[in-house]
Amino acid sequence: MSIKGRTRIAFILTLAVGASGAAAGDDIPRTPGGKPDFSGNYDISTLTPVQRSPELGNRLTLTPEEAQAIRDREAQNIDARSRASDPNRDAPPVGGSVGGYNYFFMDRGTSAVTVDGKYRTSLLTDPSNGRFPPLTERGKARREGIYGFSKRNTGPAWWRDREVGPYDHPESLSIADRCVFSLEATIPIYPKNYNNIKTIVQTDTHLMILIEWMHYARVIPISPSREEAQHLPSLIRSRAGDSVAWWEGDTLVVDTTNFLEEKWGATTLFGEPSPPADQHVVERFSFQDENTLLYQFTLESGDWETPYGGEYTWPATDAKLYEFACHEGNYATGNTLRGARLEEREVAAQTGG
């Protein structure tokens, strides 16, 4: 059901139960109890980058002409990458990239994010340059301990001299490569190259966000007030942390702590470590209009010199959310390990060791 249809039903139910519902002229979806109802599907794909291009400095918005140029470039890119491959093309160079998915699977959106009718230059808005703040010494040290899974294969079996290599066994692969968990798709919620539809189901007491990246469902209890929103004891931790929520007017505030800090094991495809134990994320959900959510977030941890945050819109969609079709132990995991063993044998035969 579309959000517009749900709005009418919610309004009728509100009148029926006599609850203090929406004010006159208020057309956002509401529950029978009068709270904003975020239930529905949202497509968060966007051409707006998470970080702002450095040359834009502190510039927050784009002109309509600049936004149109971005749309035109992406349309040309989709057209070029969707053409049939040349069957007579040469093999990629040794050590080079063999490529990834066919562009059919990509879903980066067709436009830049608009907030209050203006196109944004980045999802990050704090710091004012729209870029992640510098890492602290602790943050740098934690990342140095993570094997670089995106490392270019510049030499035969470059990992052979390591006591523990990144391709020694399934558990040495990142948990993102193993289809277990993807931090940057889960909290804060960032758009990815595909699978950008998010499903929200809301009741009076809980909010569920289905994030079909590694099949993750965040189930968040909603308390009557901030004072009553109690986190689990600090010894109970998880990769996405412990989230609690409360209402501040028509905004749902989600507060997350109790992240699980793991000694090793990247949580992203790009070698990011697990969130530190002191990480604290605050998310805010509200309606920009009846068909668009405004998602805002801030993150604070000892890995970064300052907190950072951002915001972007979640347009409602009638499209359906489909499974990620990625699971631990899938073909890629086995093939990665087999490829590593093959390269190690080839190097051993060449070197006699």
Short mmCIF file of N, CA and C in Angstrom, two decimals, residues 273-333:
data_model
loop_
_atom_site.label_atom_id
_atom_site.label_comp_id
_atom_site.label_asym_id
_atom_site.label_seq_id
_atom_site.Cartn_x
_atom_site.Cartn_y
_atom_site.Cartn_z
N PRO A 273 37.59 -1.66 10.63
CA PRO A 273 37.49 -2.56 11.79
C PRO A 273 36.08 -2.55 12.37
N SER A 274 35.88 -3.39 13.35
CA SER A 274 34.60 -3.39 14.05
C SER A 274 34.44 -2.05 14.77
N PRO A 275 33.20 -1.65 15.08
CA PRO A 275 33.02 -0.40 15.81
C PRO A 275 33.66 -0.52 17.19
N PRO A 276 34.26 0.56 17.70
CA PRO A 276 34.85 0.49 19.04
C PRO A 276 33.78 0.41 20.11
N ALA A 277 34.18 -0.06 21.27
CA ALA A 277 33.21 -0.25 22.36
C ALA A 277 32.58 1.06 22.81
N ASP A 278 33.27 2.18 22.62
CA ASP A 278 32.73 3.46 23.09
C ASP A 278 31.93 4.19 22.02
N GLN A 279 31.66 3.56 20.88
CA GLN A 279 30.92 4.25 19.82
C GLN A 279 29.48 4.53 20.26
N HIS A 280 29.00 5.70 19.86
CA HIS A 280 27.65 6.14 20.22
C HIS A 280 27.02 6.76 18.99
N VAL A 281 25.89 6.22 18.56
CA VAL A 281 25.20 6.70 17.36
C VAL A 281 23.81 7.17 17.74
N VAL A 282 23.43 8.35 17.26
CA VAL A 282 22.07 8.88 17.45
C VAL A 282 21.46 9.10 16.07
N GLU A 283 20.30 8.50 15.83
CA GLU A 283 19.59 8.67 14.56
C GLU A 283 18.24 9.32 14.83
N ARG A 284 17.78 10.11 13.87
CA ARG A 284 16.50 10.79 13.99
C ARG A 284 15.68 10.54 12.73
N PHE A 285 14.46 10.08 12.92
CA PHE A 285 13.54 9.82 11.82
C PHE A 285 12.37 10.79 11.92
N SER A 286 12.10 11.49 10.82
CA SER A 286 10.95 12.40 10.78
C SER A 286 10.47 12.47 9.34
N PHE A 287 9.30 13.06 9.13
CA PHE A 287 8.77 13.23 7.79
C PHE A 287 9.16 14.60 7.23
N GLN A 288 9.75 14.61 6.04
CA GLN A 288 9.94 15.88 5.32
C GLN A 288 8.63 16.27 4.64
N ASP A 289 7.94 15.27 4.10
CA ASP A 289 6.59 15.43 3.58
C ASP A 289 5.93 14.06 3.63
N GLU A 290 4.72 13.94 3.16
CA GLU A 290 3.97 12.71 3.33
C GLU A 290 4.60 11.50 2.64
N ASN A 291 5.48 11.73 1.65
CA ASN A 291 6.09 10.63 0.92
C ASN A 291 7.60 10.55 1.10
N THR A 292 8.15 11.31 2.07
CA THR A 292 9.60 11.37 2.21
C THR A 292 10.01 11.45 3.67
N LEU A 293 10.87 10.52 4.08
CA LEU A 293 11.46 10.60 5.42
C LEU A 293 12.73 11.43 5.37
N LEU A 294 13.02 12.09 6.47
CA LEU A 294 14.32 12.73 6.66
C LEU A 294 15.07 11.92 7.70
N TYR A 295 16.22 11.39 7.28
CA TYR A 295 17.05 10.56 8.16
C TYR A 295 18.28 11.38 8.55
N GLN A 296 18.48 11.57 9.86
CA GLN A 296 19.62 12.32 10.37
C GLN A 296 20.39 11.45 11.36
N PHE A 297 21.71 11.64 11.40
CA PHE A 297 22.51 10.80 12.28
C PHE A 297 23.74 11.56 12.76
N THR A 298 24.22 11.18 13.94
CA THR A 298 25.50 11.64 14.46
C THR A 298 26.23 10.43 15.03
N LEU A 299 27.55 10.45 14.95
CA LEU A 299 28.36 9.35 15.48
C LEU A 299 29.53 9.93 16.24
N GLU A 300 29.76 9.35 17.40
CA GLU A 300 30.88 9.78 18.24
C GLU A 300 31.63 8.56 18.72
N SER A 301 32.95 8.58 18.62
CA SER A 301 33.78 7.50 19.16
C SER A 301 35.20 8.00 19.30
N GLY A 302 35.99 7.28 20.08
CA GLY A 302 37.38 7.64 20.28
C GLY A 302 38.26 7.38 19.09
N ASP A 303 37.69 6.82 18.00
CA ASP A 303 38.47 6.61 16.78
C ASP A 303 38.59 7.89 15.95
N TRP A 304 37.72 8.88 16.20
CA TRP A 304 37.68 10.10 15.40
C TRP A 304 37.95 11.30 16.30
N GLU A 305 38.63 12.31 15.76
CA GLU A 305 38.99 13.47 16.55
C GLU A 305 37.77 14.26 17.01
N THR A 306 36.72 14.26 16.22
CA THR A 306 35.48 14.95 16.59
C THR A 306 34.30 14.07 16.17
N PRO A 307 33.13 14.30 16.75
CA PRO A 307 31.93 13.61 16.23
C PRO A 307 31.66 14.05 14.79
N TYR A 308 30.88 13.25 14.07
CA TYR A 308 30.46 13.67 12.73
C TYR A 308 29.01 13.25 12.53
N GLY A 309 28.38 13.86 11.52
CA GLY A 309 26.97 13.55 11.28
C GLY A 309 26.52 14.00 9.91
N GLY A 310 25.29 13.66 9.59
CA GLY A 310 24.76 14.02 8.29
C GLY A 310 23.26 13.81 8.22
N GLU A 311 22.72 14.01 7.04
CA GLU A 311 21.29 13.81 6.83
C GLU A 311 21.02 13.62 5.35
N TYR A 312 19.95 12.88 5.07
CA TYR A 312 19.50 12.74 3.68
C TYR A 312 18.08 12.19 3.70
N THR A 313 17.43 12.26 2.56
CA THR A 313 16.02 11.88 2.48
C THR A 313 15.86 10.43 2.04
N TRP A 314 14.76 9.84 2.51
CA TRP A 314 14.36 8.49 2.13
C TRP A 314 13.01 8.59 1.40
N PRO A 315 12.99 8.61 0.09
CA PRO A 315 11.72 8.67 -0.63
C PRO A 315 10.95 7.34 -0.52
N ALA A 316 9.66 7.43 -0.29
CA ALA A 316 8.83 6.22 -0.27
C ALA A 316 8.76 5.63 -1.67
N THR A 317 8.57 4.31 -1.74
CA THR A 317 8.49 3.63 -3.03
C THR A 317 7.49 2.50 -2.95
N ASP A 318 6.88 2.19 -4.09
CA ASP A 318 6.01 1.03 -4.19
C ASP A 318 6.79 -0.21 -4.63
N ALA A 319 8.09 -0.03 -4.89
CA ALA A 319 8.94 -1.16 -5.28
C ALA A 319 9.10 -2.11 -4.09
N LYS A 320 9.47 -3.33 -4.38
CA LYS A 320 9.60 -4.36 -3.33
C LYS A 320 11.05 -4.57 -2.95
N LEU A 321 11.26 -4.95 -1.70
CA LEU A 321 12.58 -5.30 -1.22
C LEU A 321 12.84 -6.77 -1.54
N TYR A 322 13.99 -7.05 -2.13
CA TYR A 322 14.35 -8.42 -2.48
C TYR A 322 15.52 -8.89 -1.63
N GLU A 323 15.66 -10.20 -1.52
CA GLU A 323 16.74 -10.75 -0.71
C GLU A 323 18.10 -10.35 -1.26
N PHE A 324 19.07 -10.26 -0.39
CA PHE A 324 20.43 -9.91 -0.78
C PHE A 324 21.09 -11.07 -1.51
N ALA A 325 20.64 -12.29 -1.26
CA ALA A 325 21.18 -13.48 -1.93
C ALA A 325 22.67 -13.62 -1.70
N CYS A 326 23.09 -13.32 -0.49
CA CYS A 326 24.48 -13.49 -0.09
C CYS A 326 24.46 -14.21 1.24
N HIS A 327 25.22 -15.28 1.36
CA HIS A 327 25.19 -16.05 2.60
C HIS A 327 26.58 -16.60 2.89
N GLU A 328 26.84 -16.81 4.17
CA GLU A 328 28.15 -17.31 4.54
C GLU A 328 28.39 -18.67 3.88
N GLY A 329 29.59 -18.83 3.33
CA GLY A 329 29.93 -20.09 2.68
C GLY A 329 29.47 -20.16 1.24
N ASN A 330 29.12 -19.01 0.64
CA ASN A 330 28.65 -19.06 -0.74
C ASN A 330 29.82 -19.31 -1.70
N TYR A 331 29.55 -19.28 -3.00
CA TYR A 331 30.57 -19.62 -3.98
C TYR A 331 31.82 -18.75 -3.84
N ALA A 332 31.64 -17.46 -3.58
CA ALA A 332 32.78 -16.56 -3.54
C ALA A 332 33.77 -16.95 -2.45
N THR A 333 33.26 -17.38 -1.29
CA THR A 333 34.15 -17.76 -0.19
C THR A 333 35.03 -18.93 -0.59
#
